[in-house]
Amino acid sequence: MCGIIGFMSRKKRMIKGDKIALALDSLKERGNGKGSGYVGYGIYPTKYKDCYAFHILIDNTPKFEKIKVEVENVLEQYGTIVKDEEIPTEDGIIEKTQIPWRYFYEVDEKYADREEDVVVDIVMEINDKVDGAFVISSGKDLGVFKAVGWPNEVAEFYRIDKYEGYMWLAHARYPTNTKAWWGGAHPFNLLNWSVVHNGEITSYGTNKRFVEMFGYKCRLLTDTEVVAYILDLLMRKHKIPVEYALSALAPRFWDEIDKMPEEERELHTAIRLAYGGAMLNGPFAIAVGTPHGLIFMNGDIEKDTTMFGLTDRIKLRPLIAAEKDDMIFISSEESAIRRICPDLDRVWMPDAGMPVIARPWK
């Protein structure tokens, strides 16, 4: 089950959050009210645009202040809290078992040569060692908003309609093998990578061991977390362009590789051998957003905003793509796209294991 939806303006024009909320609400039957969430890119365009925006959920218990101090002790080891505040929410919509808090943050200049690695270390340390708190987003000029509830409830709770972004992803959850809790809702984020996922990653154990060799720690009790870490490892740390990184997640079958031209065959063979631990097995469809995707452009590799979708190699979970003017959409169902854009220029169903990749217009 689960419903996923994402869209991006290739002109990077700003779109209000009520659009993504309306689209996700049309997918509510794919969930069961046990988790919904949204991520918007470009939502902090003013003086905090260049700060890391840590969205952190803290247990709503008498220990709240103590836990918050522990979180801030970790942050202050590596940099400066520019501003912190409770994320504005509406009372009485859902049971508020967590208090969502955000920190606009600058990493100390002495870590300038490994700033993003420091942010990853902070996320791992809080999630692993601070009991009662977990980081749900940690990138610049973006934010994840998620909780246990139906799509419309979570959107109203977080006042999603008050935000504007040039790219949005959203998810309606139907948990099947892990508990329903705020940390298990989607999207999953690390730095500028955000993932929503429908299905089951049956290779989770292998994938988890693979990323843990590189210092990542899976603590959020659901398989999708590991996908965000694999993407960060392959595309940020190892600087692999999107097309080839996705070939590691859903590689070509060996009989297909054998029939490729020599150069292409050697490349795909190398990817399978080097990144076997990154291969995702099981029925899945994912949608991913980042402002830092590595893409081929005029013979060179450039970094730019990217949204992409991918299914497993035999497409056991649905994925639809569509276009309208500067907008590109990815979703579990065409109906969710047409709910906010009835008159589409193009609609197609990507082949199994073949990515849909969207980039801004130049």
XYZ file of N, CA and C in Angstrom, residues 120-253:
402
model
N 26.026 15.222 9.126
C 25.648 13.805 9.208
C 26.011 13.236 10.578
N 27.211 13.572 11.083
C 27.622 13.096 12.406
C 26.658 13.569 13.490
N 26.207 14.812 13.383
C 25.255 15.355 14.359
C 23.957 14.564 14.338
N 23.434 14.316 13.131
C 22.188 13.562 13.000
C 22.344 12.176 13.618
N 23.433 11.501 13.300
C 23.641 10.151 13.820
C 23.784 10.160 15.337
N 24.476 11.158 15.870
C 24.681 11.215 17.324
C 23.370 11.471 18.065
N 22.562 12.389 17.561
C 21.281 12.661 18.227
C 20.376 11.442 18.150
N 20.246 10.855 16.966
C 19.347 9.706 16.806
C 19.814 8.503 17.613
N 21.116 8.369 17.789
C 21.666 7.200 18.469
C 21.756 7.376 19.978
N 22.067 8.590 20.432
C 22.436 8.763 21.836
C 21.488 9.621 22.664
N 20.658 10.429 22.031
C 19.733 11.273 22.809
C 18.393 10.565 22.889
N 18.114 9.983 24.013
C 16.862 9.250 24.202
C 15.701 10.229 24.262
N 14.742 10.064 23.347
C 13.567 10.938 23.338
C 13.601 12.012 22.278
N 14.604 11.973 21.382
C 14.674 12.964 20.297
C 15.198 12.287 19.039
N 14.739 12.749 17.892
C 15.270 12.263 16.626
C 15.120 13.341 15.566
N 16.103 13.389 14.682
C 16.156 14.400 13.628
C 15.353 13.910 12.431
N 14.447 14.742 11.932
C 13.665 14.350 10.761
C 14.084 15.097 9.499
N 14.816 16.203 9.635
C 15.433 16.821 8.461
C 16.590 17.691 8.897
N 17.574 17.841 7.971
C 18.829 18.482 8.367
C 19.492 19.231 7.217
N 18.730 19.572 6.183
C 19.306 20.265 5.033
C 19.105 21.763 5.097
N 19.536 22.427 4.049
C 19.372 23.869 3.931
C 18.154 24.207 3.085
N 17.391 25.196 3.545
C 16.241 25.724 2.793
C 15.226 24.631 2.462
N 15.021 23.724 3.405
C 14.018 22.670 3.247
C 13.550 22.249 4.628
N 12.431 21.537 4.667
C 11.943 21.035 5.940
C 10.990 19.877 5.758
N 11.125 18.877 6.649
C 10.217 17.735 6.696
C 9.204 17.966 7.815
N 7.949 17.643 7.531
C 6.859 17.770 8.491
C 6.095 16.450 8.484
N 6.175 15.678 9.574
C 5.510 14.375 9.566
C 5.035 14.006 10.964
N 4.047 13.091 10.992
C 3.436 12.690 12.258
C 2.553 11.475 12.003
N 1.980 10.941 13.068
C 0.974 9.895 12.951
C -0.383 10.572 12.749
N -1.014 10.289 11.618
C -2.304 10.900 11.312
C -2.604 10.751 9.836
N -3.825 11.124 9.457
C -4.222 11.123 8.046
C -3.571 12.308 7.331
N -3.444 12.247 6.003
C -2.792 13.333 5.276
C -3.351 14.722 5.575
N -4.679 14.855 5.579
C -5.260 16.175 5.826
C -5.010 16.638 7.256
N -4.975 15.686 8.202
C -4.719 16.040 9.600
C -3.295 16.554 9.788
N -2.324 15.850 9.204
C -0.932 16.264 9.355
C -0.684 17.589 8.642
N -1.305 17.778 7.482
C -1.172 19.050 6.769
C -1.747 20.203 7.584
N -2.914 19.982 8.187
C -3.529 21.029 9.009
C -2.727 21.259 10.279
N -2.227 20.186 10.879
C -1.449 20.292 12.109
C -0.227 21.175 11.898
N 0.484 20.973 10.799
C 1.717 21.716 10.545
C 1.499 23.004 9.746
N 0.232 23.303 9.382
C -0.067 24.494 8.590
C 0.731 24.499 7.278
N 0.691 23.378 6.588
C 1.454 23.220 5.355
C 1.083 24.284 4.327
N -0.164 24.743 4.351
C -0.597 25.753 3.379
C 0.107 27.094 3.555
N 0.797 27.298 4.667
C 1.507 28.557 4.908
C 2.896 28.575 4.275
N 3.369 27.419 3.813
C 4.703 27.327 3.231
C 4.617 27.343 1.707
N 5.697 27.800 1.068
C 5.825 27.745 -0.382
C 7.156 27.102 -0.736
N 7.156 26.263 -1.771
C 8.388 25.622 -2.208
C 8.343 25.338 -3.696
N 9.521 25.128 -4.291
C 9.589 24.819 -5.721
C 9.538 23.318 -5.983
N 9.698 22.512 -4.912
C 9.608 21.058 -5.036
C 9.006 20.507 -3.747
N 8.076 19.568 -3.898
C 7.400 18.946 -2.753
C 7.342 17.432 -2.959
N 7.477 16.699 -1.861
C 7.214 15.264 -1.818
C 6.294 14.995 -0.640
N 5.468 13.941 -0.750
C 4.559 13.628 0.348
C 4.240 12.135 0.351
N 3.740 11.660 1.498
C 3.560 10.222 1.699
C 2.399 9.954 2.648
N 1.560 8.994 2.286
C 0.512 8.469 3.170
C 0.901 7.037 3.524
N 1.073 6.744 4.817
C 1.675 5.475 5.227
C 0.642 4.411 5.580
N 0.990 3.181 5.218
C 0.252 1.998 5.663
C 1.286 1.027 6.228
N 1.685 1.184 7.499
C 2.747 0.335 8.061
C 2.313 -1.125 8.122
N 3.223 -1.996 7.714
C 2.910 -3.431 7.685
C 3.810 -4.260 8.589
N 5.070 -3.857 8.730
C 5.964 -4.680 9.547
C 6.773 -3.886 10.562
N 6.442 -2.622 10.734
C 7.039 -1.813 11.794
C 5.935 -0.987 12.439
N 6.205 -0.510 13.636
C 5.156 0.180 14.384
C 4.840 1.554 13.789
N 3.646 2.019 14.084
C 3.231 3.348 13.664
C 3.697 4.353 14.714
N 4.664 5.187 14.348
C 5.116 6.246 15.252
C 5.641 7.392 14.403
N 5.834 8.533 15.017
C 6.184 9.730 14.252
C 7.481 9.547 13.481
N 8.465 8.869 14.076
C 9.742 8.665 13.402
C 9.661 7.718 12.227
N 8.624 6.874 12.190
C 8.459 5.935 11.086
C 7.685 6.488 9.918
N 7.061 7.660 10.108
C 6.366 8.311 8.989
C 7.399 8.806 7.971
N 6.968 8.988 6.747
C 7.824 9.512 5.688
C 7.482 10.997 5.486
N 8.355 11.761 4.836
C 9.613 11.427 4.185
C 10.747 11.156 5.174
N 11.781 10.454 4.661
C 13.036 10.311 5.380
C 14.053 11.221 4.714
N 14.846 11.889 5.544
C 15.747 12.913 5.036
C 17.119 12.795 5.693
N 18.144 13.125 4.930
C 19.485 13.362 5.451
C 20.113 14.436 4.589
N 20.593 15.505 5.258
C 21.079 16.665 4.523
C 20.020 17.095 3.510
N 20.354 17.075 2.224
C 19.410 17.572 1.223
C 18.662 16.474 0.491
N 18.828 15.217 0.942
C 18.152 14.083 0.312
C 16.880 13.756 1.061
N 15.779 13.648 0.355
C 14.505 13.255 0.967
C 13.879 12.143 0.139
N 13.322 11.144 0.827
C 12.799 9.943 0.176
C 11.401 9.637 0.687
N 10.484 9.313 -0.229
C 9.209 8.690 0.129
C 9.148 7.352 -0.601
N 8.499 6.379 0.018
C 8.643 4.995 -0.440
C 7.334 4.243 -0.250
N 6.959 3.482 -1.253
C 5.837 2.557 -1.166
C 6.380 1.154 -1.378
N 6.115 0.249 -0.447
C 6.553 -1.126 -0.609
C 7.351 -1.622 0.577
N 8.235 -2.550 0.293
C 9.033 -3.164 1.350
C 10.432 -3.451 0.816
N 11.440 -3.016 1.570
C 12.827 -3.288 1.211
C 13.228 -4.586 1.915
N 13.113 -5.705 1.220
C 13.410 -6.998 1.847
C 14.910 -7.205 2.033
N 15.719 -6.386 1.359
C 17.178 -6.452 1.531
C 17.664 -5.538 2.643
N 16.762 -5.073 3.497
C 17.118 -4.075 4.509
C 18.327 -4.494 5.342
N 18.385 -5.750 5.768
C 19.503 -6.193 6.594
C 20.835 -6.018 5.887
N 20.895 -6.422 4.633
C 22.116 -6.257 3.834
C 22.432 -4.785 3.626
N 21.411 -3.996 3.272
C 21.613 -2.559 3.044
C 22.071 -1.851 4.321
N 21.486 -2.224 5.438
C 21.853 -1.610 6.725
C 23.324 -1.891 7.050
N 23.740 -3.147 6.888
C 25.146 -3.468 7.165
C 26.077 -2.714 6.224
N 25.633 -2.534 4.971
C 26.445 -1.816 3.989
C 26.674 -0.369 4.420
N 25.609 0.372 4.759
C 25.795 1.787 5.114
C 26.482 1.947 6.468
N 26.273 0.988 7.373
C 26.926 1.094 8.677
C 28.436 0.960 8.568
N 28.937 0.331 7.506
C 30.382 0.279 7.282
C 30.962 1.660 7.039
N 30.095 2.614 6.624
C 30.539 3.974 6.328
C 30.120 4.963 7.417
N 29.678 4.473 8.571
C 29.395 5.342 9.702
C 27.952 5.745 9.909
N 27.053 5.342 9.020
C 25.635 5.656 9.199
C 25.038 4.727 10.264
N 24.025 5.218 10.957
C 23.374 4.426 11.993
C 21.868 4.439 11.765
N 21.296 3.272 11.573
C 19.852 3.152 11.327
C 19.145 2.967 12.667
N 18.394 3.978 13.079
C 17.772 3.948 14.398
C 16.267 4.224 14.373
N 15.681 4.431 13.190
C 14.291 4.888 13.120
C 13.299 3.765 12.824
N 13.745 2.536 12.879
C 12.879 1.363 12.922
C 12.032 1.142 11.673
N 12.527 1.572 10.534
C 11.815 1.272 9.294
C 12.800 1.235 8.130
N 12.467 0.465 7.108
C 13.416 0.183 6.041
C 13.761 1.390 5.178
N 12.866 2.345 5.057
C 13.097 3.469 4.148
C 14.276 4.329 4.576
N 14.555 4.371 5.862
C 15.672 5.173 6.368
C 16.967 4.847 5.619
N 17.190 3.559 5.351
C 18.450 3.149 4.752
C 18.591 3.669 3.322
N 17.476 3.909 2.633
C 17.543 4.423 1.266
C 18.140 5.836 1.256
N 17.728 6.675 2.203
C 18.279 8.031 2.285
C 19.781 7.991 2.502
N 20.247 7.060 3.325
C 21.672 6.977 3.612
C 22.457 6.444 2.419
N 21.887 5.481 1.689
C 22.551 4.981 0.489
C 22.717 6.103 -0.542
N 21.674 6.897 -0.728
C 21.746 7.997 -1.689
C 22.801 9.012 -1.286
N 22.862 9.341 0.000
C 23.881 10.279 0.470
C 25.277 9.720 0.233
N 25.458 8.438 0.516
C 26.762 7.810 0.335
C 27.191 7.812 -1.130
N 26.313 7.353 -2.011
C 26.689 7.206 -3.414
C 26.862 8.546 -4.113
N 25.915 9.469 -3.893
C 25.925 10.689 -4.692
C 26.692 11.840 -4.055
N 26.680 11.949 -2.736
C 27.454 13.026 -2.104
C 28.871 12.576 -1.791
N 28.998 11.445 -1.080
C 30.316 11.001 -0.647
C 31.145 10.448 -1.812
N 30.529 9.592 -2.634
C 31.270 8.956 -3.712
C 31.110 9.662 -5.055
N 30.285 10.716 -5.081
C 30.145 11.600 -6.247
C 29.757 10.839 -7.526
N 28.813 9.929 -7.376
C 28.317 9.166 -8.515
C 27.098 9.893 -9.096
N 27.064 10.146 -10.396
C 25.898 10.819 -10.996
C 24.610 10.016 -10.793
N 23.498 10.725 -10.842
C 22.196 10.141 -10.525
C 21.942 8.865 -11.320
N 22.169 8.905 -12.633
C 21.829 7.763 -13.475
C 22.537 6.485 -13.003
N 23.811 6.604 -12.643
C 24.576 5.430 -12.244
C 24.298 5.033 -10.798
N 24.034 6.021 -9.948
C 23.664 5.701 -8.566
C 22.373 4.890 -8.533
N 21.413 5.261 -9.366
C 20.155 4.522 -9.403
C 20.339 3.140 -10.008
N 21.345 2.990 -10.871
C 21.656 1.665 -11.393
C 22.202 0.765 -10.293
N 22.794 1.353 -9.249
C 23.243 0.553 -8.107
C 22.048 0.082 -7.278
N 21.022 0.948 -7.147
C 19.846 0.587 -6.358
C 18.992 -0.461 -7.066
N 18.824 -0.313 -8.371
C 18.024 -1.259 -9.162
C 18.844 -1.646 -10.382
N 19.869 -2.470 -10.206
C 20.793 -2.774 -11.297
C 20.151 -3.606 -12.400
N 20.753 -3.505 -13.574
C 20.300 -4.333 -14.688
C 20.573 -5.804 -14.365
N 19.712 -6.677 -14.864
C 19.946 -8.113 -14.704
C 21.211 -8.514 -15.480
